[in-house]
Every structure is written in structure tokens, then in C-alpha cells.
Short mmCIF file of C-alpha atoms in Angstrom, two decimals:
data_model
loop_
_atom_site.label_atom_id
_atom_site.label_comp_id
_atom_site.label_asym_id
_atom_site.label_seq_id
_atom_site.Cartn_x
_atom_site.Cartn_y
_atom_site.Cartn_z
CA GLU A 4 90.36 110.75 -2.06
CA PRO A 5 91.91 107.26 -2.36
CA GLU A 6 95.63 107.15 -1.92
CA VAL A 7 98.61 104.87 -2.24
CA THR A 8 100.26 104.23 1.11
CA GLN A 9 103.95 103.43 1.50
CA THR A 10 105.90 102.26 4.52
CA PRO A 11 108.39 102.98 5.89
CA SER A 12 108.76 106.63 5.03
CA HIS A 13 112.47 106.41 5.72
CA GLN A 14 114.75 103.43 6.29
CA VAL A 15 118.42 103.39 7.09
CA THR A 16 120.24 100.12 6.52
CA GLN A 17 123.75 98.74 6.35
CA MET A 18 125.23 97.70 3.03
CA GLY A 19 124.52 94.03 2.34
CA GLN A 20 121.31 93.93 4.35
CA GLU A 21 117.93 92.98 2.95
CA VAL A 22 115.25 95.64 2.75
CA ILE A 23 111.53 95.31 2.13
CA LEU A 24 109.53 98.35 1.11
CA ARG A 25 105.78 98.08 1.40
CA CYS A 26 102.96 99.64 -0.54
CA VAL A 27 99.19 99.47 -0.32
CA PRO A 28 97.83 100.44 -3.74
CA ILE A 29 94.37 101.86 -4.29
CA SER A 30 91.99 98.97 -3.79
CA ASN A 31 90.37 98.73 -7.25
CA HIS A 32 93.55 99.36 -9.18
CA LEU A 33 94.98 96.67 -11.40
CA TYR A 34 98.50 97.76 -12.33
CA PHE A 35 101.22 98.42 -9.80
CA TYR A 36 104.61 100.02 -10.26
CA TRP A 37 107.84 100.77 -8.48
CA TYR A 38 109.95 103.75 -9.49
CA ARG A 39 113.08 105.11 -7.92
CA GLN A 40 114.62 108.55 -7.75
CA ILE A 41 118.24 108.99 -6.75
CA LEU A 42 118.65 112.38 -5.08
CA GLY A 43 118.86 115.15 -7.66
CA GLN A 44 118.13 112.84 -10.57
CA LYS A 45 115.14 111.90 -12.66
CA VAL A 46 112.50 109.37 -11.66
CA GLU A 47 113.29 105.95 -13.15
CA PHE A 48 111.00 103.03 -13.84
CA LEU A 49 111.85 99.79 -12.07
CA VAL A 50 109.00 97.35 -12.57
CA SER A 51 105.31 96.98 -13.31
CA PHE A 52 103.07 94.23 -11.99
CA TYR A 53 99.73 93.02 -13.33
CA ASN A 54 97.64 89.95 -12.66
CA ASN A 55 100.07 88.71 -10.01
CA GLU A 56 103.13 88.75 -12.21
CA ILE A 57 105.77 91.11 -13.49
CA SER A 58 104.57 92.87 -16.63
CA GLU A 59 107.63 94.96 -17.50
CA LYS A 60 110.96 95.59 -15.84
CA SER A 61 113.88 97.88 -16.52
CA GLU A 62 117.55 96.99 -16.67
CA ILE A 63 117.90 98.47 -13.18
CA PHE A 64 115.64 95.71 -11.85
CA ASP A 65 118.25 92.98 -11.62
CA ASP A 66 118.37 89.79 -9.57
CA GLN A 67 118.80 91.79 -6.37
CA PHE A 68 115.25 93.08 -6.69
CA SER A 69 111.98 91.23 -6.39
CA VAL A 70 108.33 92.17 -6.06
CA GLU A 71 105.33 90.33 -4.79
CA ARG A 72 101.73 90.83 -3.73
CA PRO A 73 101.61 88.48 -0.76
CA ASP A 74 98.09 89.02 0.48
CA GLY A 75 96.00 90.78 -2.17
CA SER A 76 96.48 94.25 -0.70
CA ASN A 77 100.18 94.82 -0.04
CA PHE A 78 102.68 95.18 -2.88
CA THR A 79 106.28 94.82 -1.78
CA LEU A 80 109.69 95.58 -3.22
CA LYS A 81 112.56 93.56 -1.79
CA ILE A 82 116.21 94.40 -2.24
CA ARG A 83 118.19 91.31 -1.27
CA SER A 84 121.63 92.73 -0.55
CA THR A 85 121.67 96.49 -0.56
CA LYS A 86 124.46 98.50 -2.13
CA LEU A 87 125.40 102.12 -1.51
CA GLU A 88 123.99 103.04 -4.91
CA ASP A 89 120.55 101.74 -3.88
CA SER A 90 120.16 104.84 -1.72
CA ALA A 91 117.20 106.63 -3.27
CA MET A 92 113.55 107.51 -2.88
CA TYR A 93 111.37 104.59 -3.95
CA PHE A 94 107.89 105.37 -5.20
CA CYS A 95 105.04 102.95 -5.52
CA ALA A 96 102.22 103.79 -7.94
CA SER A 97 99.00 102.18 -9.06
CA ASP A 98 96.78 102.55 -12.12
CA ASP A 99 93.19 101.41 -12.48
CA ARG A 100 93.14 100.75 -16.21
CA GLY A 101 93.76 97.30 -17.70
CA PRO A 102 95.98 96.44 -20.65
CA SER A 103 93.81 98.35 -23.12
CA GLY A 104 95.00 101.76 -22.06
CA ALA A 105 96.38 104.06 -19.45
CA ASN A 106 94.68 106.04 -16.83
CA VAL A 107 96.43 108.10 -14.24
CA LEU A 108 99.19 106.69 -12.11
CA THR A 109 98.67 107.64 -8.49
CA PHE A 110 101.92 107.78 -6.57
CA GLY A 111 102.57 107.12 -2.93
CA ALA A 112 104.57 109.56 -0.81
CA GLY A 113 107.72 107.51 -1.27
CA SER A 114 110.08 105.51 0.92
CA ARG A 115 113.49 107.03 1.38
CA LEU A 116 116.19 104.37 1.59
CA THR A 117 119.61 105.26 2.93
CA VAL A 118 122.33 102.60 2.65
CA LEU A 119 125.39 103.12 4.83
CA ALA B 7 112.82 103.77 -26.68
CA GLN B 8 110.99 106.93 -25.83
CA THR B 9 112.87 109.91 -24.44
CA VAL B 10 111.58 113.01 -22.70
CA THR B 11 113.61 116.19 -22.66
CA GLN B 12 113.16 119.17 -20.38
CA SER B 13 115.67 121.77 -21.47
CA GLN B 14 115.11 124.20 -18.58
CA PRO B 15 116.68 122.88 -15.36
CA GLU B 16 115.50 125.98 -13.49
CA MET B 17 112.87 128.64 -14.01
CA SER B 18 111.60 131.49 -11.89
CA VAL B 19 108.43 133.52 -12.01
CA GLN B 20 107.04 136.43 -10.10
CA GLU B 21 103.96 135.72 -8.01
CA ALA B 22 100.75 136.29 -10.03
CA GLU B 23 102.64 136.12 -13.32
CA THR B 24 102.55 133.40 -15.96
CA VAL B 25 105.31 130.92 -16.69
CA THR B 26 105.71 128.23 -19.35
CA LEU B 27 107.75 125.07 -18.83
CA SER B 28 108.99 123.27 -21.93
CA CYS B 29 108.99 119.57 -22.73
CA THR B 30 109.77 117.66 -25.89
CA TYR B 31 109.63 113.94 -26.44
CA ASP B 32 110.63 111.41 -29.01
CA THR B 33 108.40 108.52 -30.02
CA SER B 34 107.29 106.55 -33.06
CA GLU B 35 103.96 105.73 -31.46
CA SER B 36 100.75 107.50 -32.37
CA ASP B 37 98.73 106.60 -29.28
CA TYR B 38 100.13 107.68 -25.93
CA TYR B 39 99.58 109.90 -22.93
CA LEU B 40 101.55 112.83 -21.60
CA PHE B 41 101.62 114.08 -18.04
CA TRP B 42 103.00 116.84 -15.91
CA TYR B 43 103.79 115.90 -12.32
CA LYS B 44 104.75 118.28 -9.55
CA GLN B 45 107.23 117.30 -6.84
CA PRO B 46 107.36 119.72 -3.87
CA PRO B 47 110.13 119.51 -1.25
CA SER B 48 108.21 116.67 0.43
CA ARG B 49 109.14 114.69 -2.72
CA GLN B 50 105.62 113.38 -3.23
CA MET B 51 104.71 113.07 -6.93
CA ILE B 52 101.49 114.95 -7.58
CA LEU B 53 99.66 114.84 -10.90
CA VAL B 54 99.14 118.29 -12.40
CA ILE B 55 97.62 117.55 -15.79
CA ARG B 56 97.17 114.78 -18.38
CA GLN B 57 96.85 114.86 -22.16
CA GLU B 58 95.74 112.03 -24.44
CA ALA B 59 97.63 112.15 -27.75
CA TYR B 60 94.49 111.43 -29.79
CA LYS B 61 92.83 114.57 -28.47
CA GLN B 62 93.63 117.76 -30.32
CA GLN B 63 92.19 119.96 -27.60
CA ASN B 64 94.72 121.11 -25.05
CA ALA B 65 94.06 119.96 -21.49
CA THR B 66 93.29 122.53 -18.82
CA GLU B 67 93.08 122.24 -15.04
CA ASN B 68 92.27 125.55 -13.37
CA ARG B 69 95.44 127.69 -13.61
CA PHE B 70 97.36 124.95 -15.43
CA SER B 71 97.12 124.39 -19.17
CA VAL B 72 99.21 122.67 -21.80
CA ASN B 73 100.21 123.45 -25.35
CA PHE B 74 100.31 120.07 -27.04
CA GLN B 75 101.88 120.07 -30.49
CA LYS B 76 101.80 116.45 -31.65
CA ALA B 77 103.66 116.93 -34.92
CA ALA B 78 106.41 118.83 -33.17
CA LYS B 79 106.37 116.40 -30.22
CA SER B 80 106.13 119.26 -27.81
CA PHE B 81 104.16 119.43 -24.57
CA SER B 82 104.60 122.64 -22.61
CA LEU B 83 102.94 123.54 -19.32
CA LYS B 84 101.61 127.01 -18.67
CA ILE B 85 100.99 128.14 -15.11
CA SER B 86 98.86 131.26 -14.86
CA ASP B 87 98.57 133.52 -11.82
CA SER B 88 101.53 131.76 -10.19
CA GLN B 89 101.29 131.19 -6.46
CA LEU B 90 103.98 130.56 -3.86
CA GLY B 91 102.63 127.03 -3.48
CA ASP B 92 103.46 126.31 -7.10
CA ALA B 93 107.16 126.27 -6.27
CA ALA B 94 108.35 122.73 -6.92
CA MET B 95 110.16 120.47 -9.34
CA TYR B 96 108.00 119.79 -12.38
CA PHE B 97 108.41 116.60 -14.38
CA CYS B 98 107.07 115.92 -17.83
CA ALA B 99 106.30 112.24 -18.46
CA TYR B 100 105.34 109.97 -21.35
CA PHE B 101 103.18 106.83 -21.13
CA GLY B 102 102.95 104.59 -24.18
CA SER B 103 102.66 100.99 -25.22
CA ALA B 104 105.42 99.91 -22.85
CA ARG B 105 103.03 100.81 -20.00
CA GLN B 106 105.57 102.70 -17.98
CA LEU B 107 106.07 106.38 -17.34
CA THR B 108 109.23 107.83 -18.83
CA PHE B 109 110.17 111.04 -17.04
CA GLY B 110 112.15 114.05 -18.12
CA SER B 111 114.92 115.41 -15.94
CA GLY B 112 112.69 118.04 -14.36
CA THR B 113 112.45 121.82 -14.11
CA GLN B 114 112.85 123.46 -10.72
CA LEU B 115 110.35 126.30 -10.51
CA THR B 116 110.90 129.14 -8.06
CA VAL B 117 108.08 131.59 -7.37
CA LEU B 118 109.27 135.00 -6.24
CA PRO B 119 107.07 137.04 -3.89
#
């Protein structure tokens, strides 16, 4: 069964450092997403990406965050200068339906980010 | 903005018994999708079941079924013949015109042997 692959599974970084989380969505999917889950809390939407540009973003997704699809397969989330409160599990997801409707979001296994 | 409410932070069920997890949501949209996702201790998000709002028939996937009440904006998950492997956090989620999943706060399900 096709799956969404995320790397790294766990990253520990110092406050103020830049972090890049990588995702390989399912190959024929068109919409890509990043969500985050702070430990013990609900899963929160960060950003969606379609046709090589940001489609929607939440208020969490401020100037410290950016996304790109550098090579047609990878989908990355960059945090420019990490803060302690960025410590969370970050989930990538992809969806194979275009703007006309939703299908099923398939989630990756997550990347756990710990900021010290 | 849509909101999803799961009023049961924790539930427990005896193995082989049936349990129902509650979810309500608030929306002004008529066309949307509802999901239940399971998150085991590995923290992977696994789709359990999906319901299209335009379909009156309740979705079913093996031991998992939903009771979708559109007018009441209620979307409960029933797990029949509960198994130890069903123990996990269960999230209800809404997907509408904003094209993003909005999750509830989750229900931690414990299955007792």
C-alpha cells in the first residue's frame, strides 16, 4: 500500500537553530499538508500546498515557517529559528483529490522535534 | 470556523464488548466529510472510517461503524467486538471547503482484557 514517508523520525535541536523536516508524499497525490501535534494536545493544521504554492495556512504558520517542493517528490517544512514551543510531532499528509473535493488524507508516521 | 468536540477524554471497554465514542461538530456548510483517525502509542495517524455528508447511509468498515446524524451534527464511532489492538487515541475530524482537517481533542480508549 502506498505510504507517506517522513524523515527524520526524531530530531533534537538547540533553540534558534534551523530545522528542515522532509516528506515524500504518495506519488500521484496532488495536495500536501503539514500538521503538528504538541504532546498531549490535539492535531493542528499548519499549511496546505497545491500546484507548487501554499493553498491555505493557519495562524500558527508564521514567518518562521516555510514549505517547498524542491524536486517534484520531496515536500519540506523549514523552521528558521526554532523556539522551545516548536517541540512537537509534525505530520505530513497527502491527498489525491483536486480542488473539487476531498478524498482521504494519508498521514506519514511523523517527525518528532525536540527543541532544547 | 468549524469546531469539533469530543466530550469523552477517556473511555474503557472490556475485550469483545462494544463501545461508542462521541463526536459533535459545528458548521454552516452542507457539503463536507467526517473522519475518525486512530493514533496508537507509535503516534502514527491511521484512518479508521470516512463519511461523506451527502450520504445518508452510515459508513461501516468491518468492526467499525458510525452513527451520522447530520441535523444534530453528531458523528459517533461504534467499535464492536473490541480487541486489545484497538487501544489508542481516537480523533474525530472534519474536512470542508477550507480543505483542511479540523480535529477534535481526542478520546483515549483503553481495552481491558
